[in-house]
Coordinates of C-alpha atoms in Angstrom, one line a residue:
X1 CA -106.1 -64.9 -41.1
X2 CA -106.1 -63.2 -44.3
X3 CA -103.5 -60.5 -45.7
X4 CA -104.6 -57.0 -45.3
X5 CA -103.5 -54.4 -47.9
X6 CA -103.1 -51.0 -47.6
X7 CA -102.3 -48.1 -49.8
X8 CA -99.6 -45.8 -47.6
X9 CA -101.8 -43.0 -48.9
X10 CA -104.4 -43.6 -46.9
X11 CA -102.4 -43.4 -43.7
X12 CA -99.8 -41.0 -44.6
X13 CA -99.3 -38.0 -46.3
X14 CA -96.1 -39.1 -48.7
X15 CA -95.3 -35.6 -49.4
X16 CA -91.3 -36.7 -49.6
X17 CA -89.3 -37.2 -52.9
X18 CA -87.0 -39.9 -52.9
X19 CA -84.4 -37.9 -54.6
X20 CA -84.9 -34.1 -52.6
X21 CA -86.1 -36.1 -49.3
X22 CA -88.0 -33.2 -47.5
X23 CA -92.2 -33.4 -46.4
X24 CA -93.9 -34.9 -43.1
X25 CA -92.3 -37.4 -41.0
X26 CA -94.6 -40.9 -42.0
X27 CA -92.6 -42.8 -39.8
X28 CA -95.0 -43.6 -37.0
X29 CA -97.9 -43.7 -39.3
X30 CA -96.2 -46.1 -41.7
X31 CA -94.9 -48.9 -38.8
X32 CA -98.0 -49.0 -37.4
X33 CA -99.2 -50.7 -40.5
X34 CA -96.5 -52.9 -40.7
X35 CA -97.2 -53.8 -36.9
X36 CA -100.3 -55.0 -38.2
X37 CA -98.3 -58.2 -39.2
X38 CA -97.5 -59.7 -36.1
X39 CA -101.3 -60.5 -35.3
X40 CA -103.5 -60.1 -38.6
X41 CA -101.6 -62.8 -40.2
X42 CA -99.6 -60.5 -42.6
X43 CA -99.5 -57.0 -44.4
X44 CA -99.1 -56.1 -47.7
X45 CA -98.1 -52.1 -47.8
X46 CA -98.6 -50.6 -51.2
X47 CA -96.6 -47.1 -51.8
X48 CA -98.5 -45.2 -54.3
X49 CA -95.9 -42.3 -53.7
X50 CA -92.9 -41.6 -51.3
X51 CA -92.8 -41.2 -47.4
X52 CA -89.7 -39.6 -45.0
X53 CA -89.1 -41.9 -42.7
X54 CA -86.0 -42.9 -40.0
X55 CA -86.1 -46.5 -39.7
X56 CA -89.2 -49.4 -40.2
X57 CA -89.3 -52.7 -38.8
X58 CA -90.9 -56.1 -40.4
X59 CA -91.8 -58.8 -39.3
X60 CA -93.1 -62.0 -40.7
X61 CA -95.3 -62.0 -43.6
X62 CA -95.0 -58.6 -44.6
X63 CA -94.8 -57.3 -48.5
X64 CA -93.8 -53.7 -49.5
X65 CA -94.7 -53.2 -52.9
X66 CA -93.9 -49.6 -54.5
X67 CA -95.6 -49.2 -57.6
X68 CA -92.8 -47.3 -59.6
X69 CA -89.9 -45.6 -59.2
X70 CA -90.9 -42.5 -57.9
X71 CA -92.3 -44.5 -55.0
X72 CA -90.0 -45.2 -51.8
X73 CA -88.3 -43.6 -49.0
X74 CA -86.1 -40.9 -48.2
X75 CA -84.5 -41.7 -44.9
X76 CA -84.8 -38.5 -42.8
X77 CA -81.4 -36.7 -41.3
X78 CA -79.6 -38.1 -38.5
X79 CA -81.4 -41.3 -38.7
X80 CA -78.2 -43.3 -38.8
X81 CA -79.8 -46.5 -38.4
X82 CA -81.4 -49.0 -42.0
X83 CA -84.3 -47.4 -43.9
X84 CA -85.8 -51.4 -43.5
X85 CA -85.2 -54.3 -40.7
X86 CA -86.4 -56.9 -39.2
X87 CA -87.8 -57.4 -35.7
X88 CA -86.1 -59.8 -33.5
X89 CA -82.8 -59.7 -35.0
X90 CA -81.0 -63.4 -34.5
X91 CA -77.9 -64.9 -35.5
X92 CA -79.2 -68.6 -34.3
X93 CA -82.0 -68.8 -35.3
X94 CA -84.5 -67.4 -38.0
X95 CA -87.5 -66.1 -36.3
X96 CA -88.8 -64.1 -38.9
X97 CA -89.8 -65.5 -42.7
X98 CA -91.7 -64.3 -45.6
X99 CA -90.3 -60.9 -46.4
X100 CA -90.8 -59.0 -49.8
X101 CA -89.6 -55.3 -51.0
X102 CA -90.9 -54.9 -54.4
X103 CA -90.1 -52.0 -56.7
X104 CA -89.5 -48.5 -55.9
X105 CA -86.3 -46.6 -54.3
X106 CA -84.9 -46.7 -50.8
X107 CA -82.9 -43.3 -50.3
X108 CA -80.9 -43.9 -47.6
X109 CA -79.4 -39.9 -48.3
X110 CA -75.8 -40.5 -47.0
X111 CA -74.4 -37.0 -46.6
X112 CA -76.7 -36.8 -43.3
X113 CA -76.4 -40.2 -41.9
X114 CA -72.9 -41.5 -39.8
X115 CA -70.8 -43.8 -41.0
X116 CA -71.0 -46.0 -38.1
X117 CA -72.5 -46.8 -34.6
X118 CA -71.6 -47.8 -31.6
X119 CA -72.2 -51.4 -31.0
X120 CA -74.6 -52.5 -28.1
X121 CA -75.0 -55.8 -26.4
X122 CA -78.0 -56.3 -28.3
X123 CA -76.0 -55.6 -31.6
X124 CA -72.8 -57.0 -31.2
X125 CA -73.1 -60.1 -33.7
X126 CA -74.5 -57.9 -36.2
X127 CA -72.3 -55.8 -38.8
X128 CA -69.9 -55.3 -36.4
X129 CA -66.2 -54.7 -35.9
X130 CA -65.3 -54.1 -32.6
X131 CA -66.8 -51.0 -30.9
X132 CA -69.0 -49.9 -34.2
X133 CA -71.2 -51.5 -36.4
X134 CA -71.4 -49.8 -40.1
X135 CA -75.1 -47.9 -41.0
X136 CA -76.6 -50.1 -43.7
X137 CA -79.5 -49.1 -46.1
X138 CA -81.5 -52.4 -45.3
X139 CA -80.6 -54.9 -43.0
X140 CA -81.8 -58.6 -42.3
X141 CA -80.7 -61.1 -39.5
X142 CA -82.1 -64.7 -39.2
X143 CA -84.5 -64.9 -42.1
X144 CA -86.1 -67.2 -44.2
X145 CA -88.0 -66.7 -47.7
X146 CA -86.5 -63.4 -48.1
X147 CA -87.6 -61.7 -52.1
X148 CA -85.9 -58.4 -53.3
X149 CA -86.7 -57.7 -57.2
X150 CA -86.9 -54.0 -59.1
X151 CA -85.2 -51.8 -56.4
X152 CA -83.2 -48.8 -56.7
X153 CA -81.1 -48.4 -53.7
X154 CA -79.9 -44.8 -53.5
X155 CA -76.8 -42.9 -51.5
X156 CA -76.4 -46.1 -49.3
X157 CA -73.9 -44.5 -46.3
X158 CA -71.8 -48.0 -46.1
X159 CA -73.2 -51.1 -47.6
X160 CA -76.9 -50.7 -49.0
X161 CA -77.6 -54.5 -48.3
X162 CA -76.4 -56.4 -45.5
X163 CA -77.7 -60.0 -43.9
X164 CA -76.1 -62.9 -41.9
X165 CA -78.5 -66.3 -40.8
X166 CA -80.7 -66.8 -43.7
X167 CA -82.0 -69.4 -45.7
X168 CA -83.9 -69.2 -49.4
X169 CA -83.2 -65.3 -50.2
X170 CA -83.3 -64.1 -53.9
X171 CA -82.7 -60.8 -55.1
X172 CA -83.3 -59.8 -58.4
X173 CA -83.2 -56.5 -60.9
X174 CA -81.6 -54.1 -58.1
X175 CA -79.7 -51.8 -59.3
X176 CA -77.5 -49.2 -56.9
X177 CA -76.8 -45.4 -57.7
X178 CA -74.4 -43.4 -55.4
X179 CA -74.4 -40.1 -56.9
X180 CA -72.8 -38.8 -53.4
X181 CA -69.7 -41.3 -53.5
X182 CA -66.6 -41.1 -51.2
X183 CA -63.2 -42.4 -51.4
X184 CA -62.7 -45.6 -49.4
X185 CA -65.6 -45.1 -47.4
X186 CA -66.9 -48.8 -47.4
X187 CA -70.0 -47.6 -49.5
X188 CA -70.7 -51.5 -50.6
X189 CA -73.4 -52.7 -52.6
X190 CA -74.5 -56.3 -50.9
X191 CA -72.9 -58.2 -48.1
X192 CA -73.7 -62.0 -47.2
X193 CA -72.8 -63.5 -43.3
X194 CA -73.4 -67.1 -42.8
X195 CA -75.0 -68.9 -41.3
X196 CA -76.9 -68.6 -45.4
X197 CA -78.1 -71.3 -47.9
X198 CA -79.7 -71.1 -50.9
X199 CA -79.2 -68.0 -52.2
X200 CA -80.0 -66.5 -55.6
X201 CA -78.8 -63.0 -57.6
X202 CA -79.8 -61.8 -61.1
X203 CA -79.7 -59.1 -63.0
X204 CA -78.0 -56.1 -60.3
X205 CA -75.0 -53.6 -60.5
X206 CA -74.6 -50.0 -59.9
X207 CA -72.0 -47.9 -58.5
X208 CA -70.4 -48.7 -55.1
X209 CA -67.4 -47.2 -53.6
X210 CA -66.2 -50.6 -52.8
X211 CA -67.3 -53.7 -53.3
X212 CA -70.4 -54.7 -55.4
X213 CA -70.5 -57.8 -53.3
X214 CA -69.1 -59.6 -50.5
X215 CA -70.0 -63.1 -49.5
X216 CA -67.8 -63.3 -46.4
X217 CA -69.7 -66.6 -44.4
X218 CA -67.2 -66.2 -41.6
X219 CA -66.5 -63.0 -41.6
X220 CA -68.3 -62.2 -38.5
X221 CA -67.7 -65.3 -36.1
X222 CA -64.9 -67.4 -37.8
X223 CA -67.4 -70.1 -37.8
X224 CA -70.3 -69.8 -39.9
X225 CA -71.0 -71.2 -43.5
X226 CA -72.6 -70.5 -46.6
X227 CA -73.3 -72.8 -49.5
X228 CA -75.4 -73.1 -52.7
X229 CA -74.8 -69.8 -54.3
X230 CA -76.2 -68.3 -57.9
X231 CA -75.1 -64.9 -59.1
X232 CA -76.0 -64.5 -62.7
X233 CA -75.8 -61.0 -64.1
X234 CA -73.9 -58.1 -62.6
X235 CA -73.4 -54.8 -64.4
X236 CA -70.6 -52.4 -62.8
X237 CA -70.6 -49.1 -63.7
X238 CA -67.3 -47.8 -62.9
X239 CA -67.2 -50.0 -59.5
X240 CA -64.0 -49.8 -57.2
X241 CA -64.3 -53.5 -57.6
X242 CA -67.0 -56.3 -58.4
X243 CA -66.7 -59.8 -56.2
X244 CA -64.8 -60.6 -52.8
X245 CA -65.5 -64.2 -51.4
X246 CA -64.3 -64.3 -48.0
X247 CA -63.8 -66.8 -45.4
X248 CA -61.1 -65.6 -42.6
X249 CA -61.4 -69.2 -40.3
X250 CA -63.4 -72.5 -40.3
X251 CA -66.5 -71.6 -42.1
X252 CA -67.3 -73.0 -45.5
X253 CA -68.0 -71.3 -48.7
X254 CA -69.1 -74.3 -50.7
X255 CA -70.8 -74.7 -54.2
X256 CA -70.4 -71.2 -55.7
X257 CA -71.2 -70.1 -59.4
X258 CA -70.9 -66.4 -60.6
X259 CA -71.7 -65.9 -64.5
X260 CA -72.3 -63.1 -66.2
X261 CA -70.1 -60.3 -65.0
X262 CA -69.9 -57.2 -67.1
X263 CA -69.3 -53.3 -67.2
X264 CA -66.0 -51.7 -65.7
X265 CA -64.2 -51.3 -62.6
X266 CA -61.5 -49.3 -61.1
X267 CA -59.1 -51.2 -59.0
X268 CA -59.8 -54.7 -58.2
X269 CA -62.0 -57.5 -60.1
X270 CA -62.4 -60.2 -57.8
X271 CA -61.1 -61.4 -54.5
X272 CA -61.3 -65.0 -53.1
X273 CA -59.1 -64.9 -49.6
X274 CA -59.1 -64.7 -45.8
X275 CA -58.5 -60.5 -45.7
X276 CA -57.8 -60.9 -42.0
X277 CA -54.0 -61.5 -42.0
X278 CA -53.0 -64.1 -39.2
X279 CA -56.1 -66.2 -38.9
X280 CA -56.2 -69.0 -41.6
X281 CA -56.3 -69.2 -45.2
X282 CA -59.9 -69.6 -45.6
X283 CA -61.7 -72.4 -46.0
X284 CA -63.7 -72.6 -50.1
X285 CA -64.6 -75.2 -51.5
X286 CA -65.7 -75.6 -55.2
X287 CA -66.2 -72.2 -57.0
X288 CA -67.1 -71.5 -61.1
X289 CA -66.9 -68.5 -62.6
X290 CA -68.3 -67.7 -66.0
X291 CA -68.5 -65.6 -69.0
X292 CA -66.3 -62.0 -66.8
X293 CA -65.7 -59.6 -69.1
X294 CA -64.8 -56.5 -67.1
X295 CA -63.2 -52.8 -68.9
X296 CA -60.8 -51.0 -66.5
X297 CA -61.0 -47.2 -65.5
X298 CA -58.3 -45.5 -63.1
X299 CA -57.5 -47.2 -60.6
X300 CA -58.5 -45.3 -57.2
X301 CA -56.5 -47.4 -54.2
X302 CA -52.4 -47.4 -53.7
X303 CA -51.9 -50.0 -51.6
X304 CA -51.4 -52.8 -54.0
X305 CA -51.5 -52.8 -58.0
X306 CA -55.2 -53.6 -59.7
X307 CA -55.8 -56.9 -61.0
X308 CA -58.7 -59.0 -62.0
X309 CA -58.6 -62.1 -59.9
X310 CA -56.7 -62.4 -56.7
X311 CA -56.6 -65.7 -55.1
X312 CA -55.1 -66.1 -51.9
X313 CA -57.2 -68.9 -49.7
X314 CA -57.3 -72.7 -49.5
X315 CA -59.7 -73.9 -51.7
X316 CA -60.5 -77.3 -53.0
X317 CA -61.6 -76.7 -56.7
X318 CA -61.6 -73.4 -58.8
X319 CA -63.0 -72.9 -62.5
X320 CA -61.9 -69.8 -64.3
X321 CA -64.3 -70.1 -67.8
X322 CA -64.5 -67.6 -70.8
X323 CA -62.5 -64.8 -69.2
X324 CA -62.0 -61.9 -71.9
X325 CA -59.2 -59.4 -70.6
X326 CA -59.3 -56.8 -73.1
X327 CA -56.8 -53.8 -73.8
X328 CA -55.9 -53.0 -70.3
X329 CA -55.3 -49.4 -69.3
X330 CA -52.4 -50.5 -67.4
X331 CA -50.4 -53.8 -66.7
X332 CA -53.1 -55.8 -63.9
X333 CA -52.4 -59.4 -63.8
X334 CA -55.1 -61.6 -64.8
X335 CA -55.0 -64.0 -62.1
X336 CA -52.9 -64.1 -59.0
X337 CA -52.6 -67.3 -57.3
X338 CA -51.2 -68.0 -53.8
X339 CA -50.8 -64.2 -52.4
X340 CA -51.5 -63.3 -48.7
X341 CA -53.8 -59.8 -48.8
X342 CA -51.9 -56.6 -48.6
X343 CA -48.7 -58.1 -50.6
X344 CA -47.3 -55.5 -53.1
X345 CA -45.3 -55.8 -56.8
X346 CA -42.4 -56.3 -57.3
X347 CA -43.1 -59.9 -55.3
X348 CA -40.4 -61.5 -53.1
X349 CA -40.5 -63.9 -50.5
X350 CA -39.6 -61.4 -47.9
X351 CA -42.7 -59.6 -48.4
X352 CA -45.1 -62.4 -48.3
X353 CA -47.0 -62.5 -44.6
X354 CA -49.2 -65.6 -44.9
X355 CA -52.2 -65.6 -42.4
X356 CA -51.2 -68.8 -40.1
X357 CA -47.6 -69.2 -41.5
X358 CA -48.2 -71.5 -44.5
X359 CA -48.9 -70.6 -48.1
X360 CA -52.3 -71.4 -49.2
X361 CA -52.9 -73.9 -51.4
X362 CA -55.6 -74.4 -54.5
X363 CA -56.1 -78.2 -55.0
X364 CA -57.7 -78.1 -58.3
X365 CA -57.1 -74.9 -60.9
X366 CA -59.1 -75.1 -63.9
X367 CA -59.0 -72.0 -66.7
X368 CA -61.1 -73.4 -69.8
X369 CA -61.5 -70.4 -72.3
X370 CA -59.3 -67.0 -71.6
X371 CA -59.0 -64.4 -74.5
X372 CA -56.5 -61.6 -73.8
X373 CA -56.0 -58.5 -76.6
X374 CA -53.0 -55.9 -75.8
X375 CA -52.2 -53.0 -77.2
X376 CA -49.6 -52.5 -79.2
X377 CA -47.6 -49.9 -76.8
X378 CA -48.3 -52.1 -73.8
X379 CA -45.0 -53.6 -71.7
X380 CA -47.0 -56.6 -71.6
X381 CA -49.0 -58.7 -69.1
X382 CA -47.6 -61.5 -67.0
X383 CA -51.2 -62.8 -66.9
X384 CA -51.4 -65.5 -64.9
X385 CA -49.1 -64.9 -61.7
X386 CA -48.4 -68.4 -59.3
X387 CA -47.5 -67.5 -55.8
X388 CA -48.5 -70.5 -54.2
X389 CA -49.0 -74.1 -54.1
X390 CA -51.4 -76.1 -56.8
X391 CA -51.9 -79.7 -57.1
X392 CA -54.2 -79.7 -60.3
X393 CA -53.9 -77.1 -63.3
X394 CA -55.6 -77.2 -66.7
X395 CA -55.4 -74.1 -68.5
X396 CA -56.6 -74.8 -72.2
X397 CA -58.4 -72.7 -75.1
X398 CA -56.1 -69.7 -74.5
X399 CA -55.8 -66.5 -76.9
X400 CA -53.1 -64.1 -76.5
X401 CA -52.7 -61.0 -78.6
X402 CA -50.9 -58.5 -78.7
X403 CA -51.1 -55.5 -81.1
X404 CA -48.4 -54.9 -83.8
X405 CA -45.4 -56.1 -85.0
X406 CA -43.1 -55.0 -81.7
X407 CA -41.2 -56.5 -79.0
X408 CA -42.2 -59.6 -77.2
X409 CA -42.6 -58.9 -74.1
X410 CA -45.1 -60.5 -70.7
X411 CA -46.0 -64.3 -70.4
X412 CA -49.0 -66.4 -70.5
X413 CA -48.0 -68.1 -67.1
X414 CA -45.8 -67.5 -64.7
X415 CA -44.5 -69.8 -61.5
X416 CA -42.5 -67.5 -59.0
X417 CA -40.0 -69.0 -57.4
X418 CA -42.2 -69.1 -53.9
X419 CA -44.9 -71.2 -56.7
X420 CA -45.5 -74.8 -56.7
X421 CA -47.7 -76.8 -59.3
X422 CA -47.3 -80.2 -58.6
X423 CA -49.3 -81.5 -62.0
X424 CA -50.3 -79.0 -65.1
X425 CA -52.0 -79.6 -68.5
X426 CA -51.6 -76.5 -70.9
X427 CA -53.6 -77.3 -74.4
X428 CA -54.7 -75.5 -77.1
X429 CA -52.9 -72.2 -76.5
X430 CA -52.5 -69.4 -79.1
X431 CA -49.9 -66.9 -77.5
X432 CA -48.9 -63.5 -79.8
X433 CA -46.7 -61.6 -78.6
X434 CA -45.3 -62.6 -75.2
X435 CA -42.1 -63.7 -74.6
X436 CA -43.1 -67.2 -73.4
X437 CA -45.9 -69.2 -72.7
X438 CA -44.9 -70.4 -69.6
X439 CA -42.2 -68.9 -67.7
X440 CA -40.3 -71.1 -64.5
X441 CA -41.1 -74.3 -66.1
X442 CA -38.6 -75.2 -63.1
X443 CA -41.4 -74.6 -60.2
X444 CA -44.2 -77.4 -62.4
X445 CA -43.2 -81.5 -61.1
X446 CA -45.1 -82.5 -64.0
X447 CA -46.1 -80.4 -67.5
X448 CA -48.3 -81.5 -70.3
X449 CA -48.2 -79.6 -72.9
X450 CA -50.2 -80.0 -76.5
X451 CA -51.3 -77.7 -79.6
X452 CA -49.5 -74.6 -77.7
X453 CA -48.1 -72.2 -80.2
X454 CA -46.1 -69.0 -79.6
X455 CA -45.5 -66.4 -82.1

């Protein structure tokens, strides 16, 4: 069977906004279209303007295309449920395929939905903790071929993108605004739960009032896996913080590369740990990241100091490459290595609670390319912090400067005592400024060191 298309306006009225809201109900009108789908073959809706509506279902084959901007949804009061699903949600298998939302905004309008649910039987695997499930903007479980390009998701209540069992999803250009943002409300931009493979974003960013994005394969089950992941091109606009990579048990985050990273953040650059203290230490395997260069604002949460990088799981290889860290507004570590979530500065062993007893450990540590520039009035950085245990660490093409004729003050690298590298190469270091290159030499079985000049 062929594709139908249909222009909303010739089944609805689209007298909303999708920044006011307001205007008829189009629900009903709207997913009888889309029902269309599950025996014509496929539907292609075309929004030549903007519809109120509580909650629309897809199911294979099905395109939304809004032709500008100004074209969407405004998610009516009290809906507290996604703007856009899909039928027959499954976290075994993927039963529905061939999904496209093109262009337009989704207004999820967050000061009249809840925070969270109650979960049912029928929800229990999905977005859940406990007793309650978050309300998400849109919302996909067990897809395949899944396309989101030139969206504006708006006033998303908690996360604006959510999915767990897919396989070949891309999103690209979407960009989120949050002009109704609330302290520590879990208003996220885009969340990943394995089972996932193949999965590609360009070009996004926004405001959140948490993370931009959280690729957390186990976070659900304590099982599940992703692999195969592109992210190149995020834009923050003063984000709480950009990246968290979880995995909490046994499932794999494999095969990772996030390039491109830009704009400014509040609290906390990236994360790559378990997060649930007590389980395990996670489970990553080889991750690259590329080209971050992140300004700071205020920071907005207490309980820890900001950084850029936190590293606290087991994971088999990590590339750090052309990371710029650039006149801090305060003294947030570069890198942490080896801390449990939740630990706090000043760092001693009594106040390190590791999930499953044991420290984790990061086989192989690579940081090619890392330009740091302080100012002159700064107490200076210990930028890279080691907590943990490291069998492998090259950190080369290193610039270090600070502003001004004053104190030295800070180090490149650090080993705590609770620190263990068993084999490190430093090279090609230029360090102005700090009071050593590499403090607790002690903690390192066996240092390389060549063209590494301090001044």
């Amino acid at each position: 069977m062929a594709i139908q298309t249909v222009y909303a306006s010739t089944v609805a009225k689209l007298d909303s906004h999708v920044y006011r809201g307001g205007g008829t109900d189009d629900t009903a009108a709207l997913q009888a279209v889309l029902d269309r789908a599950r025996n014509e073959g496929g539907i292609h809706l075309i929004m030549d303007g903007a519809a109120l509506v509580s909650h629309l279902e897809l199911y294979s084959n099905t395109t939304i295309e809004c032709l500008n901007a100004d074209c969407g949804f405004f998610q009516k009061d009290n809906s507290d449920c996604a703007i856009v699903t899909n039928v027959n949600w499954n976290i075994k298998e993927r039963t529905v395929k061939n999904i496209t939302l093109k262009g337009g905004t989704y207004n999820q309008n967050s000061p009249h939905q809840r925070h969270d649910v109650p979960v049912t039987e029928e929800t229990r695997p999905f977005n859940s903790y406990g007793a309650i499930r978050g309300v998400v903007a849109i919302e996909f479980y067990g897809v395949e071929n899944v396309l989101l390009r030139d969206l504006v998701i708006v006033d998303f209540r908690t996360y604006a993108f959510m999915t767990a069992n897919f396989l070949r999803m891309t999103i690209e250009h979407v960009w989120l605004e949050l002009p109704h943002r609330m302290h520590a409300q879990n208003q996220d931009g885009f969340h990943f739960w394995g089972p996932g493979q193949f999965l590609t974003v360009r070009d996004v960013g926004g405001t959140v009032g948490d993370d931009v994005m959280n690729i957390g394969p186990d976070e659900g089950d304590g099982v599940s896996s992703i692999t195969d992941v592109l992210v190149d091109g995020m834009f923050l606009d003063d984000a709480d913080q950009a990246i968290r990579l979880l995995s909490r048990g046994t499932g794999l985050l494999d095969r990772v590369t996030i390039r491109n990273v830009q704009g400014s953040y509040r609290s906390f650059g990236f994360y790559i740990n378990s997060w649930f203290p007590g389980v395990t230490a996670g489970n990553f395997g080889d991750l690259f990241f590329e080209n971050i260069n992140l300004t700071h604002t205020a920071p907005n949460y207490d309980y820890r100091p900001p950084m850029l990088f936190s590293v606290g799981g087991d994971i088999r290889c990590l590339t750090l490459k052309n990371i710029r860290h650039e006149y801090p507004i305060d003294n947030r570590a570069i890198g942490e290595f080896g801390l449990p979530f939740h630990s706090t500065t000043p760092l001693t062993i009594d106040t390190f609670v590791y999930p499953a007893g044991k420290p984790p450990v990061i086989r192989n540590l690579i940081i090619d390319g890392m330009t740091v520039l302080e100012n002159a009035d700064s107490e200076g950085l210990e930028q890279l912090r080691i907590f943990g245990e490291i069998g492998n660490f090259v950190l080369k093409n290193v610039v270090s400067v600070k502003d001004g004729d004053t104190a030295r003050s800070g180090n490149v690298l650090k080993v705590y005592p609770t620190g263990h590298i068993k084999t490190a190469i430093v090279s090609d270091v230029l360090s102005v400024g700090a009071a050593k290159v590499i403090d607790g030499e002690e903690h390192i079985d066996q240092l390389i060191q060549s063209d590494v000049i301090s001044q």
